[in-house]
PDB file of C-alpha atoms in Angstrom:
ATOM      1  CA  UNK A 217       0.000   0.000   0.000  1.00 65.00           C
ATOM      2  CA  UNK A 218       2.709   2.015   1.220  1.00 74.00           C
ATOM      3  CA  UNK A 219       4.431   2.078  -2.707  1.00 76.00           C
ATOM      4  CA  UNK A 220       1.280   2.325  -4.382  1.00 81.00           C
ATOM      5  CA  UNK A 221       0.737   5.769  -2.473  1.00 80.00           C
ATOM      6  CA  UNK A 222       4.464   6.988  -3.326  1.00 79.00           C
ATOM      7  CA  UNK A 223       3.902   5.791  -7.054  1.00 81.00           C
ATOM      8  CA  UNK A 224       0.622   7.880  -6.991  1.00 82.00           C
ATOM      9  CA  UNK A 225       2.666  10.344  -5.916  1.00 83.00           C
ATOM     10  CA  UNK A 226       4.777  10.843  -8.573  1.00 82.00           C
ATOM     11  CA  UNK A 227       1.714  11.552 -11.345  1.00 86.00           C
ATOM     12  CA  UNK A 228       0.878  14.589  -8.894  1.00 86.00           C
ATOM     13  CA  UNK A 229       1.453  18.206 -10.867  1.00 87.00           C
ATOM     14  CA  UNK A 230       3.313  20.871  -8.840  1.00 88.00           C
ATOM     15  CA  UNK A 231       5.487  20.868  -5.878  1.00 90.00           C
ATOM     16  CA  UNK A 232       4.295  17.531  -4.619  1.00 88.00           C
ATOM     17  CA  UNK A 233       4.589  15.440  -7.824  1.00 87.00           C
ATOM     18  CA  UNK A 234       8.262  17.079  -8.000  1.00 89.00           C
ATOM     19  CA  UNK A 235       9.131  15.826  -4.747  1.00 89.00           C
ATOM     20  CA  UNK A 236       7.714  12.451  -5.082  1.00 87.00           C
ATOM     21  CA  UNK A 237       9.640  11.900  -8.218  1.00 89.00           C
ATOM     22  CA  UNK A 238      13.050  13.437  -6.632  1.00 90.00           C
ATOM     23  CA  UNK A 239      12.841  11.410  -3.731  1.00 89.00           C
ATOM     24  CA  UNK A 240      12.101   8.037  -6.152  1.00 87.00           C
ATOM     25  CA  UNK A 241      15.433   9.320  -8.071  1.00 90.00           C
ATOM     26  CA  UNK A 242      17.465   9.151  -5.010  1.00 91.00           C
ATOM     27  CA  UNK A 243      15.889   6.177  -3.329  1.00 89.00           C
ATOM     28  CA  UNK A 244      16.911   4.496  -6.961  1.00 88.00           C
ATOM     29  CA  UNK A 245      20.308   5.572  -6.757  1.00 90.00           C
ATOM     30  CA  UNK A 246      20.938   5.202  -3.004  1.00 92.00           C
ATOM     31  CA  UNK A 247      19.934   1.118  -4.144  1.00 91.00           C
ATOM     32  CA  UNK A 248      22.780   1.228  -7.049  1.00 91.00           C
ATOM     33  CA  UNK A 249      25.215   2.373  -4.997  1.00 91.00           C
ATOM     34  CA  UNK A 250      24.378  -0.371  -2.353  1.00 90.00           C
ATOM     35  CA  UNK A 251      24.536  -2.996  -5.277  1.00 89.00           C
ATOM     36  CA  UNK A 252      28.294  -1.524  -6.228  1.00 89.00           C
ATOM     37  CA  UNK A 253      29.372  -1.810  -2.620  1.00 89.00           C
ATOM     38  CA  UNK A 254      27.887  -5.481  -2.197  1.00 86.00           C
ATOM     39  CA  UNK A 255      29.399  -6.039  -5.409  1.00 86.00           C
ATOM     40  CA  UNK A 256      33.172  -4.671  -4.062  1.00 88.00           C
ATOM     41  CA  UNK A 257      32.843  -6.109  -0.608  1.00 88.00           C
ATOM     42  CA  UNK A 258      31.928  -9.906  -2.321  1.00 88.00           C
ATOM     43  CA  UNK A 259      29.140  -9.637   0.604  1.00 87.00           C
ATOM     44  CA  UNK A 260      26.783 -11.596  -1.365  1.00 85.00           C
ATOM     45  CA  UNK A 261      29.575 -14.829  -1.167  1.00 88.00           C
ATOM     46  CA  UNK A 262      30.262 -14.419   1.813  1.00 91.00           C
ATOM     47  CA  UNK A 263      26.324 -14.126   2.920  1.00 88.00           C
ATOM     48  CA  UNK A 264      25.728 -17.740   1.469  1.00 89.00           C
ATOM     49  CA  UNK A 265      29.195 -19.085   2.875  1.00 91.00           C
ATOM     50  CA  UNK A 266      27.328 -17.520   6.726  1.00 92.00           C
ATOM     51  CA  UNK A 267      23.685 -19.228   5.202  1.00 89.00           C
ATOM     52  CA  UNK A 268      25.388 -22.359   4.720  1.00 89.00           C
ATOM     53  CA  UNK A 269      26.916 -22.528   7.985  1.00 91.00           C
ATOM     54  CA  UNK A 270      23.443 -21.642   9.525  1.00 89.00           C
ATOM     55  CA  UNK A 271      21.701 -24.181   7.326  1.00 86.00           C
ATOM     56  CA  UNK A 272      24.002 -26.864   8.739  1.00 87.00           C
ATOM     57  CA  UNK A 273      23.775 -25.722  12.341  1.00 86.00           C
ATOM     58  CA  UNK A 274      19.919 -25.941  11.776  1.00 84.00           C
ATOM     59  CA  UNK A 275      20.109 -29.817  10.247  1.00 85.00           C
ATOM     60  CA  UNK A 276      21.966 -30.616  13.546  1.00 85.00           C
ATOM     61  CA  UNK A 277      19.190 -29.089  15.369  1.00 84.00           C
ATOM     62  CA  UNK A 278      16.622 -30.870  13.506  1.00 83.00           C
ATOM     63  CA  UNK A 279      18.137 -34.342  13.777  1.00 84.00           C
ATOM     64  CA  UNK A 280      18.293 -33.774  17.399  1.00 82.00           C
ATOM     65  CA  UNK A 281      14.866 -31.795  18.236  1.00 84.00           C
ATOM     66  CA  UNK A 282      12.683 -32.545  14.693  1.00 84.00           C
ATOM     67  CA  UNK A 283      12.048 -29.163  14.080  1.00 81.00           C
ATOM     68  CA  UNK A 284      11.126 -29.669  10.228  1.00 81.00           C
ATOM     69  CA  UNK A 285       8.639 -31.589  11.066  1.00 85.00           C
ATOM     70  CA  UNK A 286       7.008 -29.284  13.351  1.00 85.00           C
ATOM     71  CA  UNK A 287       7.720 -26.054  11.178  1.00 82.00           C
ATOM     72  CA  UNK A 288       6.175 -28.250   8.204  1.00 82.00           C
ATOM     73  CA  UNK A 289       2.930 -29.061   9.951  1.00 88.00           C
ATOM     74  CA  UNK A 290       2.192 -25.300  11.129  1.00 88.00           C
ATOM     75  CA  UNK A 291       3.000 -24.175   7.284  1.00 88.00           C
ATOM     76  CA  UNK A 292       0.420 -27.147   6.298  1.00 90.00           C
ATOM     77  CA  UNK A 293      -2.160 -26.060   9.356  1.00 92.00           C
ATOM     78  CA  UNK A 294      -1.617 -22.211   7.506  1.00 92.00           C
ATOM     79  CA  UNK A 295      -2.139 -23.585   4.346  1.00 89.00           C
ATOM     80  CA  UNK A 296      -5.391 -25.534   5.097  1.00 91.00           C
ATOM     81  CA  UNK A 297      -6.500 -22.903   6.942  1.00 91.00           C
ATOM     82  CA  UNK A 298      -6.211 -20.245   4.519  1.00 88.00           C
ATOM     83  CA  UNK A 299      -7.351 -22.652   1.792  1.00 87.00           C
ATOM     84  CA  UNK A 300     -10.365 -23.192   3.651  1.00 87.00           C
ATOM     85  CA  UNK A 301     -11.121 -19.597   4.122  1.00 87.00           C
ATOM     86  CA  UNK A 302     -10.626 -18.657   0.091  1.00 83.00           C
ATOM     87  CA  UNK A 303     -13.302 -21.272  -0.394  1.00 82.00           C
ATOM     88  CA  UNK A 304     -15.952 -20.028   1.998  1.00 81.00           C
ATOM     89  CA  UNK A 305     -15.218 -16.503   0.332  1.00 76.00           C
ATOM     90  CA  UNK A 306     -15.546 -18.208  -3.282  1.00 75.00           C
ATOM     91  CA  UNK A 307     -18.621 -20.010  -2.118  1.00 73.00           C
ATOM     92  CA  UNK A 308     -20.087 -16.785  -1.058  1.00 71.00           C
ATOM     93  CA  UNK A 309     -19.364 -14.885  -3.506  1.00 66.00           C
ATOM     94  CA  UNK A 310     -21.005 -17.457  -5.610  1.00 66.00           C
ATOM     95  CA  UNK A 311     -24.569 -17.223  -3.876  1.00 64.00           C
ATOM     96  CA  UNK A 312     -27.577 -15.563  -5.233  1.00 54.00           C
ATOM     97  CA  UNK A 313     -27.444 -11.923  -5.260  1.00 52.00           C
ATOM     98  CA  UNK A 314     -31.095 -12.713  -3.016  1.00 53.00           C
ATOM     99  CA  UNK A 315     -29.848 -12.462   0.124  1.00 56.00           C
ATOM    100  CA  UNK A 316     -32.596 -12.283   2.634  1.00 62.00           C
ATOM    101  CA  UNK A 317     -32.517 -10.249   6.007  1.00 62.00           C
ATOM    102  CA  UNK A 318     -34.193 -13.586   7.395  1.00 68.00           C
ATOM    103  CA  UNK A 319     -30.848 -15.424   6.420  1.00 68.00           C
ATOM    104  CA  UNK A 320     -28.583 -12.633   7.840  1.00 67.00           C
ATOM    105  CA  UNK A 321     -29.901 -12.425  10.974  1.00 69.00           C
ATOM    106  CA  UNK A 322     -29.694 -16.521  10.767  1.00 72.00           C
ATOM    107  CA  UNK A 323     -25.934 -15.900  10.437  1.00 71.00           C
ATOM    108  CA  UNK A 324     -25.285 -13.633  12.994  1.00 72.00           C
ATOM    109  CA  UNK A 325     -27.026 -15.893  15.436  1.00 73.00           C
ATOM    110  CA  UNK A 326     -24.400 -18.641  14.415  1.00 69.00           C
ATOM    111  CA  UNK A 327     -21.313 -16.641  15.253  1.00 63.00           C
TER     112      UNK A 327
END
């Protein structure tokens, strides 16, 4: 939302749409010159060499404790859940546009 309002921004005429589109300029160049200093430093090696070391800490850890299993099974209980949810919405937005007050008021009992 938050870059959909500065991109709005930008089409503004005037002082406002000026700034908007100056600050966009130097929020793209402050990003290229972070790229040429990760590039210099080699920080993006030496991040995975760090990842890598994490990643095998973390398989230690999950022979010993089994956290994959129990990260998988709350990503699977989000999953379902939010599966679940898209099809209620679907299946309501599906039903005839005839939607009685007798039925709403039914539905508000419920919850």
């Amino acid at each position: 939302a938050g870059a959909a309002a500065l991109a709005l921004g930008t089409t503004l005429r005037g002082p406002k749409g000026d700034l908007y589109r100056t600050m966009g300029m130097r929020v793209v160049s402050l990003v290229e010159e972070m790229m040429d200093v990760v590039g210099e430093l080699g920080l993006a090696r030496k991040g995975a060499h760090t990842a890598g070391k994490i990643f095998d800490r973390m398989m230690f850890l999950d022979r010993k404790h089994g956290i994959r299993k129990k990260v998988g099974a709350g990503i699977s209980f989000i999953a379902e859940k939010a599966s679940r949810t898209a099809s209620e919405v679907k299946a309501d937005m599906d039903e005839d546009e005839d939607y009685s007050y007798e039925r709403y008021r039914d539905d508000q009992r419920r919850y």
